[in-house]
Coordinates of C-alpha atoms and ligand atoms in Angstrom, one line a residue:
X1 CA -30.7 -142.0 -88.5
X2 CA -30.3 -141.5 -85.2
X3 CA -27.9 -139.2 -83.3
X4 CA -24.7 -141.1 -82.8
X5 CA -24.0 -142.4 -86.5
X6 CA -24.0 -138.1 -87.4
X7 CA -21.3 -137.7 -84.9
X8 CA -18.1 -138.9 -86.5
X9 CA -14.7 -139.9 -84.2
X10 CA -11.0 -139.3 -85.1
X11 CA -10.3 -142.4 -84.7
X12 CA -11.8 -145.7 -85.4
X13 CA -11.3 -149.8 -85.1
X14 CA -9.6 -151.7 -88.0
X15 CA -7.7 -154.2 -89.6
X16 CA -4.7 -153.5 -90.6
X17 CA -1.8 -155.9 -92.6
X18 CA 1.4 -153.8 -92.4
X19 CA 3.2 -155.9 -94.9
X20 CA 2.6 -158.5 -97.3
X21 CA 1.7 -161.5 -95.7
X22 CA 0.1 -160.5 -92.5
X23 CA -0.4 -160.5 -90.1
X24 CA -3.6 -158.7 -89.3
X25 CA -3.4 -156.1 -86.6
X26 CA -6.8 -154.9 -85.0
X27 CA -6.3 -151.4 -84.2
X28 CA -7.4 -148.0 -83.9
X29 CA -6.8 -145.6 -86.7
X30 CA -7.9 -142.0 -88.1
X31 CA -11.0 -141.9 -89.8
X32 CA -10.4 -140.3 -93.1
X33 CA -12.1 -137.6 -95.0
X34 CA -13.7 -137.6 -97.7
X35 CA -12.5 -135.6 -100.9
X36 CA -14.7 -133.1 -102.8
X37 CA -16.0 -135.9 -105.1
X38 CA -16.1 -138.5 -101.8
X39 CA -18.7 -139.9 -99.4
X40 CA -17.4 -141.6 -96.5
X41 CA -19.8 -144.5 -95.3
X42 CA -20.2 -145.5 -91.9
X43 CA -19.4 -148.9 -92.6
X44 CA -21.9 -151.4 -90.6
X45 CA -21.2 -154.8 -92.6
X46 CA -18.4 -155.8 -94.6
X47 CA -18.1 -159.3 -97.1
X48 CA -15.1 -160.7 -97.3
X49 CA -14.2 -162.2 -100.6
X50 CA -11.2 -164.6 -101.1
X51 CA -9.7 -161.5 -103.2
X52 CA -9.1 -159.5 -99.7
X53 CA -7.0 -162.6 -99.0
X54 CA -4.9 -162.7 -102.1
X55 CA -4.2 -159.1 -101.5
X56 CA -3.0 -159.4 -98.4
X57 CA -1.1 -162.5 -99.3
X58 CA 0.6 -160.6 -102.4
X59 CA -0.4 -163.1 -104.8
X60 CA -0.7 -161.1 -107.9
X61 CA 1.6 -158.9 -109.7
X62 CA -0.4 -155.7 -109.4
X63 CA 0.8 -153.8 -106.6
X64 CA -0.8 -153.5 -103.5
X65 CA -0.9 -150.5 -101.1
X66 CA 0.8 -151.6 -97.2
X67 CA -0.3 -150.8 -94.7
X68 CA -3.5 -152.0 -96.1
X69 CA -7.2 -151.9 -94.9
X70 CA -8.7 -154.3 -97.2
X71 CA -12.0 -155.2 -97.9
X72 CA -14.3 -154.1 -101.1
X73 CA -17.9 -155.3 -100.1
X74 CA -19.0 -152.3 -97.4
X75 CA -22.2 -151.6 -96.6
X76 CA -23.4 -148.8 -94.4
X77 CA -24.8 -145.1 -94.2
X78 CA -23.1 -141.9 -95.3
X79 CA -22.0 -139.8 -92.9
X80 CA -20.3 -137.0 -95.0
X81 CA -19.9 -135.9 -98.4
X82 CA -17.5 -133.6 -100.5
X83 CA -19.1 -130.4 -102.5
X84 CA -19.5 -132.4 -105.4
X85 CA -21.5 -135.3 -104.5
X86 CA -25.0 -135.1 -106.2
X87 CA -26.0 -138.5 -106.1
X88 CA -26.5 -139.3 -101.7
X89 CA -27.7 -137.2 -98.7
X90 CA -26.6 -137.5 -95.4
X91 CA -28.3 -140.9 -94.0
X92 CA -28.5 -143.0 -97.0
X93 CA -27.7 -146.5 -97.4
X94 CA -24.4 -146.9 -99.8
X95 CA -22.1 -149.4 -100.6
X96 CA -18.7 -149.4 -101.4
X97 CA -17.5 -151.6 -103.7
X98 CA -13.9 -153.1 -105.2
X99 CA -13.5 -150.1 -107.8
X100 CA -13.7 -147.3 -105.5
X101 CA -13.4 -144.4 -108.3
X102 CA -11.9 -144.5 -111.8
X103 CA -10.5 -141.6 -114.0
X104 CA -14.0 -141.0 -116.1
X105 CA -11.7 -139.9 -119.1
X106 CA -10.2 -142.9 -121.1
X107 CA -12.1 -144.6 -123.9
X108 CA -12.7 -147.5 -121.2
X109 CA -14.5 -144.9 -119.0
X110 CA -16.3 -143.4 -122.0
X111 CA -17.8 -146.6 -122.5
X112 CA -18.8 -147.9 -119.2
X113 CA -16.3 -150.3 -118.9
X114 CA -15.0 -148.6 -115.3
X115 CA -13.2 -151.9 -114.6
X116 CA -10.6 -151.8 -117.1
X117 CA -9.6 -148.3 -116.9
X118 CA -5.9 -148.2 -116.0
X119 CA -5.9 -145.8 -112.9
X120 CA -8.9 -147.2 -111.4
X121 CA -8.9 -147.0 -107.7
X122 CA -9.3 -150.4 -106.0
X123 CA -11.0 -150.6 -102.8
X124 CA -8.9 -152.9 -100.3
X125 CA -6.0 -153.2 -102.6
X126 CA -4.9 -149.8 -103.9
X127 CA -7.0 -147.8 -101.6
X128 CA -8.3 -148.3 -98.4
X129 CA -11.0 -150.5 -98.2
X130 CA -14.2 -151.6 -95.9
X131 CA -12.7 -153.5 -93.0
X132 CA -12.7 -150.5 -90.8
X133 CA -15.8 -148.2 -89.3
X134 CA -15.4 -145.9 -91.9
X135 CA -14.6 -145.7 -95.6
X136 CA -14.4 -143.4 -98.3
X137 CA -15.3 -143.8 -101.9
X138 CA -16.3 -142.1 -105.1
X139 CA -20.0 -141.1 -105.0
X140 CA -20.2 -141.6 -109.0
X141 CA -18.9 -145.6 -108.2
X142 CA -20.4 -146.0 -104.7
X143 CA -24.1 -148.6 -104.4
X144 CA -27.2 -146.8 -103.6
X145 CA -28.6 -148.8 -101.7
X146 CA -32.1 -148.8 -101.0
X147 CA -33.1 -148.6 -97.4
X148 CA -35.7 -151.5 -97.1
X149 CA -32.5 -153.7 -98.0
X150 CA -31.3 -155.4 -95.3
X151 CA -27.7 -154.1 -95.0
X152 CA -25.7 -157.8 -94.0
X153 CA -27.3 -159.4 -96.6
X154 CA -26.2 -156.9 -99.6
X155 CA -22.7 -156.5 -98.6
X156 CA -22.2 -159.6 -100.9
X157 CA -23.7 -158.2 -103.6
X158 CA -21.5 -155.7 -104.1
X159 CA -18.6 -157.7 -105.2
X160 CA -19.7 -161.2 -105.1
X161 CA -23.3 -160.8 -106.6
X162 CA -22.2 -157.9 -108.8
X163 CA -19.4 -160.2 -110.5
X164 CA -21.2 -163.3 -110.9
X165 CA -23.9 -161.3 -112.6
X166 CA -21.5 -159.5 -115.0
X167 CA -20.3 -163.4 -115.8
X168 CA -23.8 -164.8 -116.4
X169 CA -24.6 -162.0 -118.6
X170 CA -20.9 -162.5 -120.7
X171 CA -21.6 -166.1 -121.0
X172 CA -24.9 -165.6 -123.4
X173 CA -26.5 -168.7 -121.3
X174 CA -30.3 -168.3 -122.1
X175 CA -33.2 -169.3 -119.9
X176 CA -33.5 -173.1 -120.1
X177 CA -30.2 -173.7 -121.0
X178 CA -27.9 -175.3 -118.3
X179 CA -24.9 -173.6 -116.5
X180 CA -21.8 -175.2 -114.7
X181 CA -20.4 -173.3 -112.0
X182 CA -16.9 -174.3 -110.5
X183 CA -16.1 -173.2 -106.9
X184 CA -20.5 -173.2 -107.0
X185 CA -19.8 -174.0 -102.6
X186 CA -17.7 -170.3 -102.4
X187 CA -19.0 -166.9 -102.1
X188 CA -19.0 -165.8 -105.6
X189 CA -20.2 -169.4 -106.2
X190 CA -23.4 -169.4 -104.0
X191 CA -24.8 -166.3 -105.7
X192 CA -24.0 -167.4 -108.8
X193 CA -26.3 -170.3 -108.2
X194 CA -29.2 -168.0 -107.2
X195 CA -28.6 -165.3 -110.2
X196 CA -29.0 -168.2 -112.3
X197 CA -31.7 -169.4 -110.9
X198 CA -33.1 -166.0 -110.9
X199 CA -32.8 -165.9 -114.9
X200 CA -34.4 -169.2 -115.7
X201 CA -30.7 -170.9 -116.3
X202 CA -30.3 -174.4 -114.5
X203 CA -27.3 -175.6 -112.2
X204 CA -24.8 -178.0 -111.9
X205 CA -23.1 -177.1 -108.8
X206 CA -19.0 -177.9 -109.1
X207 CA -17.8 -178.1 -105.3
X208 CA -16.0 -180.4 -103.1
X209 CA -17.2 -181.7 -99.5
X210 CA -20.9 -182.2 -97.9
X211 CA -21.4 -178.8 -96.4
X212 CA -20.9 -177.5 -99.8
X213 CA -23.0 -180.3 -101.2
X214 CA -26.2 -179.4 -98.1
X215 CA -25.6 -175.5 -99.1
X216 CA -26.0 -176.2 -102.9
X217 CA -28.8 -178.4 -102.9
X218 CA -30.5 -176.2 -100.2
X219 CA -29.8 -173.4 -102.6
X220 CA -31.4 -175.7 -105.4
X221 CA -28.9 -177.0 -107.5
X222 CA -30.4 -179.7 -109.8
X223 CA -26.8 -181.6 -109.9
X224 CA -23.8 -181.2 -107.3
X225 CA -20.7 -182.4 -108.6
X226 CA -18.4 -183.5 -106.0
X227 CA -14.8 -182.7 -107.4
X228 CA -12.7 -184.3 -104.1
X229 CA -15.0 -188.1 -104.8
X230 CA -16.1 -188.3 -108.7
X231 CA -14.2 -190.3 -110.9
X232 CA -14.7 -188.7 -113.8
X233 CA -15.6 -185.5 -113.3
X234 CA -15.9 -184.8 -117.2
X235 CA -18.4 -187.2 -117.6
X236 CA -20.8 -186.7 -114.4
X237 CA -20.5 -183.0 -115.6
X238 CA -22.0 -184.0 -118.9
X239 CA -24.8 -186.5 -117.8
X240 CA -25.9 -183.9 -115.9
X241 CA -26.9 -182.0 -118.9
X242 CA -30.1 -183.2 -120.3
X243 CA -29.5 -184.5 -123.7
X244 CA -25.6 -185.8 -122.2
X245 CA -23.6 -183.2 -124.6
X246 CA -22.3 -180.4 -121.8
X247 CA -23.0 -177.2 -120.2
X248 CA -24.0 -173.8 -122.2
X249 CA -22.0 -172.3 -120.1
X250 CA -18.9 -172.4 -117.3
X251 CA -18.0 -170.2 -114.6
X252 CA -14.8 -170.7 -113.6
X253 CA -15.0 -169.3 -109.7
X254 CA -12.4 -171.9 -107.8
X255 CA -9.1 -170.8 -106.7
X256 CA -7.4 -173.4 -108.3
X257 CA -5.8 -173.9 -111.4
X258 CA -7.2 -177.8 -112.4
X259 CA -10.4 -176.5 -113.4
X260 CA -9.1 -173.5 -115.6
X261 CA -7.9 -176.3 -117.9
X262 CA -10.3 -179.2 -117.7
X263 CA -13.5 -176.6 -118.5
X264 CA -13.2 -177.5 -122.5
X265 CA -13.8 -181.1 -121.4
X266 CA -17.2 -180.8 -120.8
X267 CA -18.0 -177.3 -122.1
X268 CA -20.9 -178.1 -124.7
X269 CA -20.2 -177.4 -128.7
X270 CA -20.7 -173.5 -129.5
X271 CA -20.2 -173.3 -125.5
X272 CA -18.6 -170.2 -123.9
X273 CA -16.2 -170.5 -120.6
X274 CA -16.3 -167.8 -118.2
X275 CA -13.0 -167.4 -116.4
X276 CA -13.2 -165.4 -113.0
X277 CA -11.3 -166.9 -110.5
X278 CA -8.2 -166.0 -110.2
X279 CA -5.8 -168.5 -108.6
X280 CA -2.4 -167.6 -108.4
X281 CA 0.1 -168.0 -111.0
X282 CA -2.4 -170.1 -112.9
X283 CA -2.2 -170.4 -116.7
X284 CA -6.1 -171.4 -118.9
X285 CA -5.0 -173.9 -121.2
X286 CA -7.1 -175.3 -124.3
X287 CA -6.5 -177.8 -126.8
X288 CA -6.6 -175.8 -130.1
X289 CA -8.1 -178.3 -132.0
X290 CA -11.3 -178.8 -130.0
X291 CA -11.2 -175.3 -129.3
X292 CA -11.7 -174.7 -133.2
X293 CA -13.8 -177.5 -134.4
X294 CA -16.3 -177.3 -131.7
X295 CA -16.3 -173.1 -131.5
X296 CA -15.6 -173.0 -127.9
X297 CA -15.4 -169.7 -126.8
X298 CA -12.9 -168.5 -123.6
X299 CA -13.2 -165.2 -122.0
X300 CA -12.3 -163.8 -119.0
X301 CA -15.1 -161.4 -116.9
X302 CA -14.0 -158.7 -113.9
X303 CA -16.3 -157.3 -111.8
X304 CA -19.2 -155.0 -113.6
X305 CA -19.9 -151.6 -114.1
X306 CA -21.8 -149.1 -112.2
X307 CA -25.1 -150.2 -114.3
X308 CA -24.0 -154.1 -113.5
X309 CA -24.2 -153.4 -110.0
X310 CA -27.5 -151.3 -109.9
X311 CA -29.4 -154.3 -111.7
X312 CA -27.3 -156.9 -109.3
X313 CA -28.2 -155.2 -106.2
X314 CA -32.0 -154.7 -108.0
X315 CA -32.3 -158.6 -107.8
X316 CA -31.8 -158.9 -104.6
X317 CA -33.9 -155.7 -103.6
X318 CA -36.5 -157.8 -105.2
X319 CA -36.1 -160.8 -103.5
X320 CA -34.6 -163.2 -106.0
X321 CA -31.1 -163.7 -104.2
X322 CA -31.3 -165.6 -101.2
X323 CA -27.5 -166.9 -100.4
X324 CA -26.4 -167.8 -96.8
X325 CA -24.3 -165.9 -94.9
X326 CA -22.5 -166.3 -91.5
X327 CA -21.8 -163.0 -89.6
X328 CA -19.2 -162.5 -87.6
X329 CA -17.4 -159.4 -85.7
X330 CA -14.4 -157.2 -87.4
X331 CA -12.1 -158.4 -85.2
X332 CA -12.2 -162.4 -86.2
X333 CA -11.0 -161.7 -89.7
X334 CA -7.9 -163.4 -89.1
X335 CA -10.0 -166.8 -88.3
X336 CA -11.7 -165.8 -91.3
X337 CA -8.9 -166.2 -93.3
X338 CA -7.8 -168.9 -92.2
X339 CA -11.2 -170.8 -92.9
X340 CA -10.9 -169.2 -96.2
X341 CA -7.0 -170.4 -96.6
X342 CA -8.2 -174.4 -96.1
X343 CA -11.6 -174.1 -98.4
X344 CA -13.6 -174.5 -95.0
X345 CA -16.4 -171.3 -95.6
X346 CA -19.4 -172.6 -97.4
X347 CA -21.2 -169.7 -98.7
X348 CA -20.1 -165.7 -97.2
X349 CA -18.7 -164.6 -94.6
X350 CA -20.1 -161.2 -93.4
X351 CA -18.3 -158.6 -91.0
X352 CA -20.4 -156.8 -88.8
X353 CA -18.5 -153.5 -87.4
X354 CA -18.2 -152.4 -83.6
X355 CA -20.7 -149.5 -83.1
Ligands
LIG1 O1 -13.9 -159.9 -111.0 C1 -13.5 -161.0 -110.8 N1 -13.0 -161.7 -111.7 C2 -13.5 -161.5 -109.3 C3 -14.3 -160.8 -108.4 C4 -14.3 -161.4 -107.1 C5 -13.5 -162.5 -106.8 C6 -12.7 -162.6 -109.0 N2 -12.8 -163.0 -107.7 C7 -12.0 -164.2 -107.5 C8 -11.3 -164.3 -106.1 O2 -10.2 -163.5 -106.0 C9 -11.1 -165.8 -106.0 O3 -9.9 -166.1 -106.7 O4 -12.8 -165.3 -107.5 C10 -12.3 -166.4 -106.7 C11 -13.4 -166.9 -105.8 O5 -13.7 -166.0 -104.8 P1 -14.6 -166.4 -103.5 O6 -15.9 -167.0 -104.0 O7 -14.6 -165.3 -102.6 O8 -13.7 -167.6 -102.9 P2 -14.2 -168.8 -102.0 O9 -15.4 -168.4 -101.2 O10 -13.0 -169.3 -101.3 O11 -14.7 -170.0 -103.0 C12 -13.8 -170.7 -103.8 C13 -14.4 -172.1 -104.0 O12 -13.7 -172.8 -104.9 C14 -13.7 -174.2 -104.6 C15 -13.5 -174.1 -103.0 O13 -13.9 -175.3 -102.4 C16 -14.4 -172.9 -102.7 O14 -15.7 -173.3 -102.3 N3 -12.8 -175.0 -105.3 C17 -11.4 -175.1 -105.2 I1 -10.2 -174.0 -104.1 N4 -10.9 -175.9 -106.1 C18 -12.0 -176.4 -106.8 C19 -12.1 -177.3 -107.9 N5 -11.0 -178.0 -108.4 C20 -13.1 -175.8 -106.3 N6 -14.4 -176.1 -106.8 C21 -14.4 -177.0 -107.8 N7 -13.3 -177.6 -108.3
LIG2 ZN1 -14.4 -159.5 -104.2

């Protein structure tokens, strides 16, 4: 901790969408203050997840808060805290993640299950998020992080990683069985393959173009299914299984709808689908009868809780998650976006703040 990251400004560099749709402004605004409950992080690296760019774009019909900071993987150091913050001193690592604070008193609270209570706080969406110097959040929902984790690295985590573990974990796959993960070239989708990896599931990578393809196999996806060149996607899906009969498991991760309603296809009998990707305006769609007679299972998975992201960010403190990453400053989020916009970013993109 050195001297500089105790002094905090009044004001501080941002991105800012005014309205729905952009465009991003890179400004200076006030640094907020945290509430008695709050720590404010000194932001120093930021993901950015394809969700900061449906918010901005308005694509869902939740509301959004304009003018919006967005942004809900922050890592950093705090630099203040309100009265009633137990859980960090001044100087540790924390991240801030996509739900910011929840209420603590509705049954969905009560039981851990932070992400569906209905006045959660949303970082980058409802609240203020991490693509600024400084953020606030709820101590009881911020990441401790520990401070021999490099903090560029673990900024994924806490969305990306934390999500893909909370899907794994929903989908039942066992060690040995096979996973197929759609969108596997993405953020979410590269450390996905690596938390499967991690628990002894094997791969077969769902992407489309050769970077994806290099990224995956250097990742060490046994299979990479290319869906812009294969034929028959159902079947090369299939034969990559071992015995030919599907995959124990599918994580739905693209942002576009085709996938949402081809999964069935090649899910395996007694299979489970694991929607998470939430392309606009996009409808799953099943036939009931295979549905039935082959007990496919469909559910959807959002985020994790606060004990999801201590084991997700414990797998990487440990080594086991090892995704790529290209880091670039606050201020080129709008080329960012735009990679984002044409499916052009293999793997994360990571914002690194101005000091
Ligand atoms: O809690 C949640 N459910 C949650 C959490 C975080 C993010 C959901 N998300 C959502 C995001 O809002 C977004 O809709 O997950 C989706 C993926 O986020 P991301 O990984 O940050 O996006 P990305 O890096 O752009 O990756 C998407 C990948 O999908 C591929 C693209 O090529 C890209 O690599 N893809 C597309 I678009 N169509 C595909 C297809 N038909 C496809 N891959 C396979 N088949
Ligand atoms: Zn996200």
């Amino acid at each position: 901790m050195t001297i500089s990251e105790m002094t905090i400004p009044e004001m501080q560099w941002a991105q800012v969408a005014e309205k729905v749709g952009g465009p991003l402004v890179y400004k200076q605004i006030p640094v907020p203050k945290p509430g008695p409950d709050q720590v404010l992080v000194k932001i120093r690296y930021s993901g950015v997840c394809h969700t900061d760019l449906h918010a901005m774009m308005g694509h869902w019909p939740i509301p959004v808060k304009f003018p919006l900071v967005g942004g809900h993987e922050g890592a950093g150091v705090v630099v203040a805290k309100g009265a009633l913050v137990n859980g960090f001193e001044i100087g540790d690592h924390a991240g801030i993640k996509w739900i910011n604070g929840s209420c603590s008193e509705c049954e969905f609270c009560r039981q851990s299950d932070d992400p569906l209570c209905a006045n959660a706080q949303l970082s980058g969406y409802t609240v203020d998020g991490t693509f600024q110097q400084y953020a606030v959040g709820k101590a009881t929902h911020a990441s401790n992080i520990p401070k021999n984790v490099p903090l560029d690295a673990a900024a994924p985590v806490l969305c990306a990683g934390i999500t893909v573990y909370k899907g794994l974990k929903e989908s039942g796959v066992r060690p040995g069985q096979t996973v197929a993960i759609v969108g596997a070239g993405g953020g979410l989708g590269s450390l996905a393959q690596q938390y499967a990896k991690a628990m002894g599931v094997r791969v077969i990578a769902v992407d489309g173009g050769d970077d994806k393809k290099a990224m995956c196999e250097q990742l060490g996806t046994e299979t990479y299914v290319d869906f812009t060149k294969s034929k028959d996607l159902v079947a090369d899906v299939k034969a990559a299984t071992p015995d030919g009969l599907g995959a124990h498991a599918v994580i739905l991760l693209a942002v576009s709808e085709k996938p949402f309603q081809q999964a069935t296809e090649y899910v395996r009998s007694r299979g489970t689908i694991i929607a998470i990707g939430l392309p606009p305006d996009a409808f799953l769609k099943a036939p009931v009868l295979n549905t039935v007679v082959r007990m496919i299972s469909i559910k959807g998975s959002y985020v994790g809780n606060r004990q999801d992201g201590v084991e997700a960010l414990d797998f990487f403190a440990r080594g086991l998650i090892k995704a790529p990453f290209k880091l670039a400053p606050l201020k080129d989020l709008p080329k960012i976006f735009d990679l984002m916009e044409q499916g052009k970013i293999a793997g994360r993109y990571v914002l690194e703040m101005p000091e």
